[in-house]
């Protein structure tokens, strides 16, 4: 609940300076009441109101001997007249107008609270918290447009009065003790009167307290405890909308922070809350019904620029619906200003830049028109005046020659706003069913009827599909749903059935029953999360995208079912394609920094970021836009980014750390090291450090432990990666972290041949780049060791390790195991590793971590193996990786295929194996 600041906005509509300030009858009367006011107006009008000193203006009035109430009203009247003069003279834009009004409202409240608080403390003593023993101060919450920094010229102000704790005043002799509750109610009443009572100088602001807990029937002031209980027990959806703009104008910073912690979870859900669309739609319908009723009773009150169709309120709803849906996960969207929020929506590609620019232009036009309606009489009105003369005056204030031109421009803006509003809020519930087609719920007791119905849609396995449908929809989980959720779910299933038939037909692959089963698994997972049902209902095209994806991949279906938050990624094309990793890393760092101290939230941020990016890659993969190699490159680079973020922020959570940036590095082995990562690959890593500080070893051990925990801990958002650290020096019996010097000694003196094999696919992943460079140098040195005198030992060790791996993964099926069978992928990897270790001393270019395919071609070019055979084995490796990937996309545990799918590839691999190792 911070201070407001001006928001960028479109340039104001040029207004002819020939419109006199006296076009406002309020200003004309004010000027006519005292001759010196013309000079005051000219003086203040000469400067931007951003520079206006309200305190000095008030002290000038007080110096005349006026009481505070009258002095504040005189400042207010001068300010309103100055705003009219500068606005109609083309000197002030909308931002200056609303910012000045907001600043003055804040100033008036703060000044009166200070004065009235002093009076009450003098009479009753200082309010003291019952539990804390601390002095208590009133927090005045500005709601609505004042809260958002966009107050109207002749608006009322919506306020809520809150205080931290119950208790009593510390009354001294001659003072009458009051409870804190009674003290702050008295203070609230006096404040309302000081602002809103009409006396000889008018009023400061009309005050509306209807937004307080329990509305007009509730107490005028509420403690934090009362506010919290009300919001939890009775808070309604429309109140979430109202509280978005709540901003503390008075109060102690610590108390404001504590109140924020109570209110924010009520306003913003930690999940994507698409259910709010229906809630705002309902609220809007109620407002429109009331406006129409008023227009029927008072036809002269037509063209309501605030509440009418395409009016200001619809723009506010458009901005705030995205805040309420996403503000729980994106704190930046908790902005109070409508204009700033719209700009954020463009930045996040939730609305297009063009849409936001046009909405801002419409907002500026409508707010300027609203102000000119109010300038006439300083009246709180939002409708065009009944008088023809007044309508012409307003038109000229807007820079239009006549009323017809004004109405045409008004209609243009309102039409566009209404179109954008309908695009979000039009009711997306399923249309009325064909009366000749029975509802799905009517068929659930008759397997034959449902089978026939699915067969009519084109299901080729309709009986199996019907059976699964009946089992799921009549199961305990879905029959126990609230009626509203069950009706919505049944409507989604009804809509999905013809879509499944179409998708399977268009794709030319997949099974109707299998795809339906996967969709029902998803529905069961989200059935009690009404926000996800709302998402699929409000955005019907998302349901089709879901069906296309789960038809293409069983693994994708499982992943989406485990992480339904990713449904948001299918809403539109704003996330089409993978985000650039530097931008992703910067955004992730900002989010993790903002969540510092909240480890649970940091873990969720990491998981949500990784899952969203992985899901985008999956979409590109299923669309055929990524080769297996390019996908692995993307997944490996994404993992590097996540690893780097975890090292940085997990270190910040290590107590007693002795330096701000750790001298610590993560080294990647295996699939990550070779940049061949898949969707569900483990990360094989070791941890190195270079730090002479005596506390370094235990601190870096704690960092490594925390790294593993951050990666593997299951949270509501899932896990990141399984971590395998078996390749560290001395394996399971070794230290969790090693100094770079100890690692170098181990590799040179104690490492086994298989550890040097693993080193061929190792690389620096994240952390201290200097340690990474040291590691790369050590790796080069080890791999380039002259092994010509131990060629037979090297060959024997490699073969023995391969035999052990084969024995541990026996394949007793008739299918070919792409990874483990003779002639498979591991054979190819061992061949490459052997060739690197055997010949890198002579050909140092072999130490490049270029991947198995590139290294095979290089070995062929160098004459180490037959070049033609090298190309054939490289093709075999590429084909097997592609098949392995396809099998895993269908969620099969074993990567096995029919031998006929591989042609001569295994034979070519075995030929090369025998060339290198003999029989």
mmCIF file of N, CA and C in Angstrom, residues 98-177:
data_model
loop_
_atom_site.group_PDB
_atom_site.id
_atom_site.type_symbol
_atom_site.label_atom_id
_atom_site.label_comp_id
_atom_site.label_asym_id
_atom_site.label_seq_id
_atom_site.Cartn_x
_atom_site.Cartn_y
_atom_site.Cartn_z
ATOM 1 N N UNK A 98 -5.789 14.248 -12.467
ATOM 2 C CA UNK A 98 -6.127 13.204 -11.487
ATOM 3 C C UNK A 98 -5.061 13.071 -10.417
ATOM 4 N N UNK A 99 -3.800 13.326 -10.769
ATOM 5 C CA UNK A 99 -2.733 13.247 -9.775
ATOM 6 C C UNK A 99 -2.875 14.369 -8.749
ATOM 7 N N UNK A 100 -3.207 15.575 -9.215
ATOM 8 C CA UNK A 100 -3.400 16.699 -8.302
ATOM 9 C C UNK A 100 -4.579 16.445 -7.367
ATOM 10 N N UNK A 101 -5.683 15.947 -7.911
ATOM 11 C CA UNK A 101 -6.852 15.667 -7.068
ATOM 12 C C UNK A 101 -6.530 14.602 -6.019
ATOM 13 N N UNK A 102 -5.811 13.561 -6.435
ATOM 14 C CA UNK A 102 -5.456 12.506 -5.495
ATOM 15 C C UNK A 102 -4.539 13.049 -4.402
ATOM 16 N N UNK A 103 -3.526 13.811 -4.810
ATOM 17 C CA UNK A 103 -2.581 14.361 -3.837
ATOM 18 C C UNK A 103 -3.287 15.275 -2.840
ATOM 19 N N UNK A 104 -4.240 16.071 -3.327
ATOM 20 C CA UNK A 104 -4.957 16.950 -2.409
ATOM 21 C C UNK A 104 -5.841 16.146 -1.452
ATOM 22 N N UNK A 105 -6.505 15.104 -1.951
ATOM 23 C CA UNK A 105 -7.339 14.269 -1.077
ATOM 24 C C UNK A 105 -6.482 13.640 0.011
ATOM 25 N N UNK A 106 -5.311 13.128 -0.367
ATOM 26 C CA UNK A 106 -4.404 12.548 0.633
ATOM 27 C C UNK A 106 -4.008 13.608 1.659
ATOM 28 N N UNK A 107 -3.649 14.797 1.169
ATOM 29 C CA UNK A 107 -3.225 15.881 2.057
ATOM 30 C C UNK A 107 -4.347 16.269 3.022
ATOM 31 N N UNK A 108 -5.551 16.399 2.524
ATOM 32 C CA UNK A 108 -6.675 16.800 3.374
ATOM 33 C C UNK A 108 -6.923 15.758 4.458
ATOM 34 N N UNK A 109 -6.900 14.489 4.087
ATOM 35 C CA UNK A 109 -7.127 13.424 5.068
ATOM 36 C C UNK A 109 -6.025 13.432 6.123
ATOM 37 N N UNK A 110 -4.771 13.490 5.685
ATOM 38 C CA UNK A 110 -3.651 13.448 6.625
ATOM 39 C C UNK A 110 -3.681 14.632 7.581
ATOM 40 N N UNK A 111 -3.991 15.802 7.045
ATOM 41 C CA UNK A 111 -4.015 17.008 7.882
ATOM 42 C C UNK A 111 -5.116 16.941 8.918
ATOM 43 N N UNK A 112 -6.308 16.543 8.504
ATOM 44 C CA UNK A 112 -7.424 16.468 9.453
ATOM 45 C C UNK A 112 -7.226 15.347 10.458
ATOM 46 N N UNK A 113 -6.686 14.214 10.031
ATOM 47 C CA UNK A 113 -6.449 13.125 10.987
ATOM 48 C C UNK A 113 -5.481 13.584 12.073
ATOM 49 N N UNK A 114 -4.398 14.266 11.679
ATOM 50 C CA UNK A 114 -3.416 14.727 12.661
ATOM 51 C C UNK A 114 -4.059 15.677 13.667
ATOM 52 N N UNK A 115 -4.877 16.609 13.168
ATOM 53 C CA UNK A 115 -5.515 17.590 14.052
ATOM 54 C C UNK A 115 -6.535 16.924 14.980
ATOM 55 N N UNK A 116 -7.375 16.084 14.416
ATOM 56 C CA UNK A 116 -8.435 15.454 15.214
ATOM 57 C C UNK A 116 -7.866 14.441 16.189
ATOM 58 N N UNK A 117 -6.804 13.730 15.777
ATOM 59 C CA UNK A 117 -6.160 12.761 16.665
ATOM 60 C C UNK A 117 -5.615 13.478 17.897
ATOM 61 N N UNK A 118 -4.983 14.634 17.676
ATOM 62 C CA UNK A 118 -4.432 15.391 18.806
ATOM 63 C C UNK A 118 -5.539 15.802 19.772
ATOM 64 N N UNK A 119 -6.689 16.232 19.236
ATOM 65 C CA UNK A 119 -7.812 16.630 20.096
ATOM 66 C C UNK A 119 -8.300 15.457 20.940
ATOM 67 N N UNK A 120 -8.485 14.316 20.309
ATOM 68 C CA UNK A 120 -9.018 13.153 21.026
ATOM 69 C C UNK A 120 -8.025 12.604 22.037
ATOM 70 N N UNK A 121 -6.722 12.610 21.692
ATOM 71 C CA UNK A 121 -5.709 12.143 22.648
ATOM 72 C C UNK A 121 -5.686 13.066 23.860
ATOM 73 N N UNK A 122 -5.842 14.365 23.615
ATOM 74 C CA UNK A 122 -5.869 15.308 24.741
ATOM 75 C C UNK A 122 -7.041 15.037 25.672
ATOM 76 N N UNK A 123 -8.146 14.554 25.105
ATOM 77 C CA UNK A 123 -9.343 14.313 25.925
ATOM 78 C C UNK A 123 -9.368 12.925 26.541
ATOM 79 N N UNK A 124 -8.784 11.934 25.884
ATOM 80 C CA UNK A 124 -8.962 10.544 26.318
ATOM 81 C C UNK A 124 -7.670 9.753 26.482
ATOM 82 N N UNK A 125 -6.532 10.323 26.124
ATOM 83 C CA UNK A 125 -5.284 9.590 26.207
ATOM 84 C C UNK A 125 -4.990 8.842 24.905
ATOM 85 N N UNK A 126 -3.760 8.342 24.767
ATOM 86 C CA UNK A 126 -3.317 7.656 23.550
ATOM 87 C C UNK A 126 -3.839 6.233 23.524
ATOM 88 N N UNK A 127 -4.427 5.784 22.412
ATOM 89 C CA UNK A 127 -4.839 4.384 22.307
ATOM 90 C C UNK A 127 -3.601 3.478 22.349
ATOM 91 N N UNK A 128 -3.695 2.385 23.098
ATOM 92 C CA UNK A 128 -2.565 1.463 23.270
ATOM 93 C C UNK A 128 -3.023 0.054 22.939
ATOM 94 N N UNK A 129 -2.186 -0.684 22.222
ATOM 95 C CA UNK A 129 -2.523 -2.061 21.853
ATOM 96 C C UNK A 129 -2.545 -2.982 23.042
ATOM 97 N N UNK A 130 -3.580 -3.785 23.132
ATOM 98 C CA UNK A 130 -3.744 -4.695 24.271
ATOM 99 C C UNK A 130 -2.620 -5.726 24.323
ATOM 100 N N UNK A 131 -2.186 -6.207 23.183
ATOM 101 C CA UNK A 131 -1.152 -7.250 23.143
ATOM 102 C C UNK A 131 0.246 -6.672 23.025
ATOM 103 N N UNK A 132 0.426 -5.683 22.177
ATOM 104 C CA UNK A 132 1.770 -5.168 21.917
ATOM 105 C C UNK A 132 2.208 -4.089 22.885
ATOM 106 N N UNK A 133 1.230 -3.361 23.475
ATOM 107 C CA UNK A 133 1.577 -2.229 24.328
ATOM 108 C C UNK A 133 2.039 -1.017 23.547
ATOM 109 N N UNK A 134 1.875 -1.060 22.228
ATOM 110 C CA UNK A 134 2.330 0.030 21.362
ATOM 111 C C UNK A 134 1.219 1.044 21.141
ATOM 112 N N UNK A 135 1.585 2.327 20.930
ATOM 113 C CA UNK A 135 0.564 3.320 20.562
ATOM 114 C C UNK A 135 -0.112 2.905 19.257
ATOM 115 N N UNK A 136 -1.401 3.196 19.166
ATOM 116 C CA UNK A 136 -2.185 2.804 18.000
ATOM 117 C C UNK A 136 -2.560 4.034 17.183
ATOM 118 N N UNK A 137 -2.484 3.874 15.852
ATOM 119 C CA UNK A 137 -2.801 4.980 14.951
ATOM 120 C C UNK A 137 -3.821 4.520 13.921
ATOM 121 N N UNK A 138 -4.652 5.460 13.514
ATOM 122 C CA UNK A 138 -5.675 5.156 12.523
ATOM 123 C C UNK A 138 -5.036 5.000 11.141
ATOM 124 N N UNK A 139 -5.424 3.933 10.452
ATOM 125 C CA UNK A 139 -5.059 3.768 9.049
ATOM 126 C C UNK A 139 -6.291 4.101 8.224
ATOM 127 N N UNK A 140 -6.177 5.143 7.416
ATOM 128 C CA UNK A 140 -7.253 5.488 6.495
ATOM 129 C C UNK A 140 -6.904 4.876 5.143
ATOM 130 N N UNK A 141 -7.751 3.969 4.690
ATOM 131 C CA UNK A 141 -7.545 3.337 3.393
ATOM 132 C C UNK A 141 -8.339 4.091 2.337
ATOM 133 N N UNK A 142 -7.637 4.587 1.329
ATOM 134 C CA UNK A 142 -8.302 5.187 0.181
ATOM 135 C C UNK A 142 -8.620 4.077 -0.806
ATOM 136 N N UNK A 143 -9.870 3.987 -1.188
ATOM 137 C CA UNK A 143 -10.301 2.966 -2.126
ATOM 138 C C UNK A 143 -10.587 3.620 -3.479
ATOM 139 N N UNK A 144 -11.035 2.839 -4.427
ATOM 140 C CA UNK A 144 -11.491 3.374 -5.704
ATOM 141 C C UNK A 144 -10.438 4.206 -6.412
ATOM 142 N N UNK A 145 -10.885 5.282 -7.040
ATOM 143 C CA UNK A 145 -9.974 6.080 -7.863
ATOM 144 C C UNK A 145 -8.935 6.816 -7.028
ATOM 145 N N UNK A 146 -9.263 7.182 -5.812
ATOM 146 C CA UNK A 146 -8.229 7.799 -4.970
ATOM 147 C C UNK A 146 -7.148 6.768 -4.664
ATOM 148 N N UNK A 147 -7.522 5.552 -4.350
ATOM 149 C CA UNK A 147 -6.538 4.510 -4.093
ATOM 150 C C UNK A 147 -5.638 4.283 -5.285
ATOM 151 N N UNK A 148 -6.214 4.398 -6.486
ATOM 152 C CA UNK A 148 -5.451 4.185 -7.707
ATOM 153 C C UNK A 148 -4.724 5.409 -8.206
ATOM 154 N N UNK A 149 -4.808 6.520 -7.486
ATOM 155 C CA UNK A 149 -4.125 7.735 -7.914
ATOM 156 C C UNK A 149 -4.782 8.396 -9.097
ATOM 157 N N UNK A 150 -6.100 8.196 -9.287
ATOM 158 C CA UNK A 150 -6.787 8.695 -10.482
ATOM 159 C C UNK A 150 -8.125 9.339 -10.108
ATOM 160 N N UNK A 151 -8.115 10.150 -9.054
ATOM 161 C CA UNK A 151 -9.352 10.700 -8.511
ATOM 162 C C UNK A 151 -9.990 11.717 -9.448
ATOM 163 N N UNK A 152 -11.327 11.672 -9.520
ATOM 164 C CA UNK A 152 -12.096 12.639 -10.301
ATOM 165 C C UNK A 152 -12.057 14.025 -9.662
ATOM 166 N N UNK A 153 -12.414 15.011 -10.464
ATOM 167 C CA UNK A 153 -12.447 16.384 -9.971
ATOM 168 C C UNK A 153 -13.569 16.587 -8.957
ATOM 169 N N UNK A 154 -14.737 16.085 -9.244
ATOM 170 C CA UNK A 154 -15.878 16.287 -8.337
ATOM 171 C C UNK A 154 -16.369 14.960 -7.780
ATOM 172 N N UNK A 155 -15.427 14.098 -7.441
ATOM 173 C CA UNK A 155 -15.779 12.763 -6.976
ATOM 174 C C UNK A 155 -15.957 12.747 -5.464
ATOM 175 N N UNK A 156 -16.697 11.754 -4.997
ATOM 176 C CA UNK A 156 -16.616 11.452 -3.578
ATOM 177 C C UNK A 156 -15.363 10.605 -3.367
ATOM 178 N N UNK A 157 -15.010 10.377 -2.118
ATOM 179 C CA UNK A 157 -13.881 9.496 -1.829
ATOM 180 C C UNK A 157 -14.396 8.317 -1.008
ATOM 181 N N UNK A 158 -13.967 7.127 -1.407
ATOM 182 C CA UNK A 158 -14.353 5.895 -0.713
ATOM 183 C C UNK A 158 -13.260 5.562 0.291
ATOM 184 N N UNK A 159 -13.633 5.524 1.563
ATOM 185 C CA UNK A 159 -12.645 5.309 2.621
ATOM 186 C C UNK A 159 -13.029 4.115 3.491
ATOM 187 N N UNK A 160 -12.013 3.513 4.094
ATOM 188 C CA UNK A 160 -12.192 2.498 5.129
ATOM 189 C C UNK A 160 -11.264 2.869 6.278
ATOM 190 N N UNK A 161 -11.780 2.803 7.511
ATOM 191 C CA UNK A 161 -10.988 3.133 8.700
ATOM 192 C C UNK A 161 -10.593 1.847 9.422
ATOM 193 N N UNK A 162 -9.295 1.690 9.648
ATOM 194 C CA UNK A 162 -8.768 0.471 10.260
ATOM 195 C C UNK A 162 -7.748 0.859 11.327
ATOM 196 N N UNK A 163 -7.677 0.064 12.398
ATOM 197 C CA UNK A 163 -6.638 0.262 13.410
ATOM 198 C C UNK A 163 -6.075 -1.110 13.797
ATOM 199 N N UNK A 164 -4.832 -1.175 14.257
ATOM 200 C CA UNK A 164 -4.194 -2.482 14.442
ATOM 201 C C UNK A 164 -4.800 -3.355 15.539
ATOM 202 N N UNK A 165 -4.916 -2.832 16.769
ATOM 203 C CA UNK A 165 -5.284 -3.709 17.892
ATOM 204 C C UNK A 165 -6.382 -3.091 18.738
ATOM 205 N N UNK A 166 -7.158 -3.961 19.334
ATOM 206 C CA UNK A 166 -8.068 -3.506 20.371
ATOM 207 C C UNK A 166 -7.275 -3.217 21.639
ATOM 208 N N UNK A 167 -7.933 -2.617 22.584
ATOM 209 C CA UNK A 167 -7.290 -2.208 23.830
ATOM 210 C C UNK A 167 -8.000 -0.988 24.369
ATOM 211 N N UNK A 168 -7.294 -0.175 25.172
ATOM 212 C CA UNK A 168 -7.879 1.032 25.756
ATOM 213 C C UNK A 168 -6.900 2.185 25.643
ATOM 214 N N UNK A 169 -7.447 3.399 25.822
ATOM 215 C CA UNK A 169 -6.570 4.566 25.815
ATOM 216 C C UNK A 169 -5.855 4.675 27.160
ATOM 217 N N UNK A 170 -4.637 5.215 27.117
ATOM 218 C CA UNK A 170 -3.852 5.411 28.350
ATOM 219 C C UNK A 170 -4.259 6.745 28.963
ATOM 220 N N UNK A 171 -5.436 6.757 29.639
ATOM 221 C CA UNK A 171 -5.989 7.999 30.180
ATOM 222 C C UNK A 171 -5.220 8.424 31.421
ATOM 223 N N UNK A 172 -4.985 9.709 31.495
ATOM 224 C CA UNK A 172 -4.337 10.277 32.677
ATOM 225 C C UNK A 172 -5.378 11.072 33.461
ATOM 226 N N UNK A 173 -4.936 11.734 34.493
ATOM 227 C CA UNK A 173 -5.864 12.486 35.336
ATOM 228 C C UNK A 173 -6.611 13.513 34.488
ATOM 229 N N UNK A 174 -7.894 13.559 34.644
ATOM 230 C CA UNK A 174 -8.713 14.511 33.910
ATOM 231 C C UNK A 174 -9.138 14.035 32.541
ATOM 232 N N UNK A 175 -8.681 12.867 32.146
ATOM 233 C CA UNK A 175 -9.063 12.316 30.855
ATOM 234 C C UNK A 175 -10.017 11.143 31.056
ATOM 235 N N UNK A 176 -10.953 10.952 30.122
ATOM 236 C CA UNK A 176 -11.892 9.819 30.206
ATOM 237 C C UNK A 176 -11.429 8.715 29.278
ATOM 238 N N UNK A 177 -11.189 7.536 29.882
ATOM 239 C CA UNK A 177 -10.680 6.407 29.096
ATOM 240 C C UNK A 177 -11.751 5.880 28.142
#
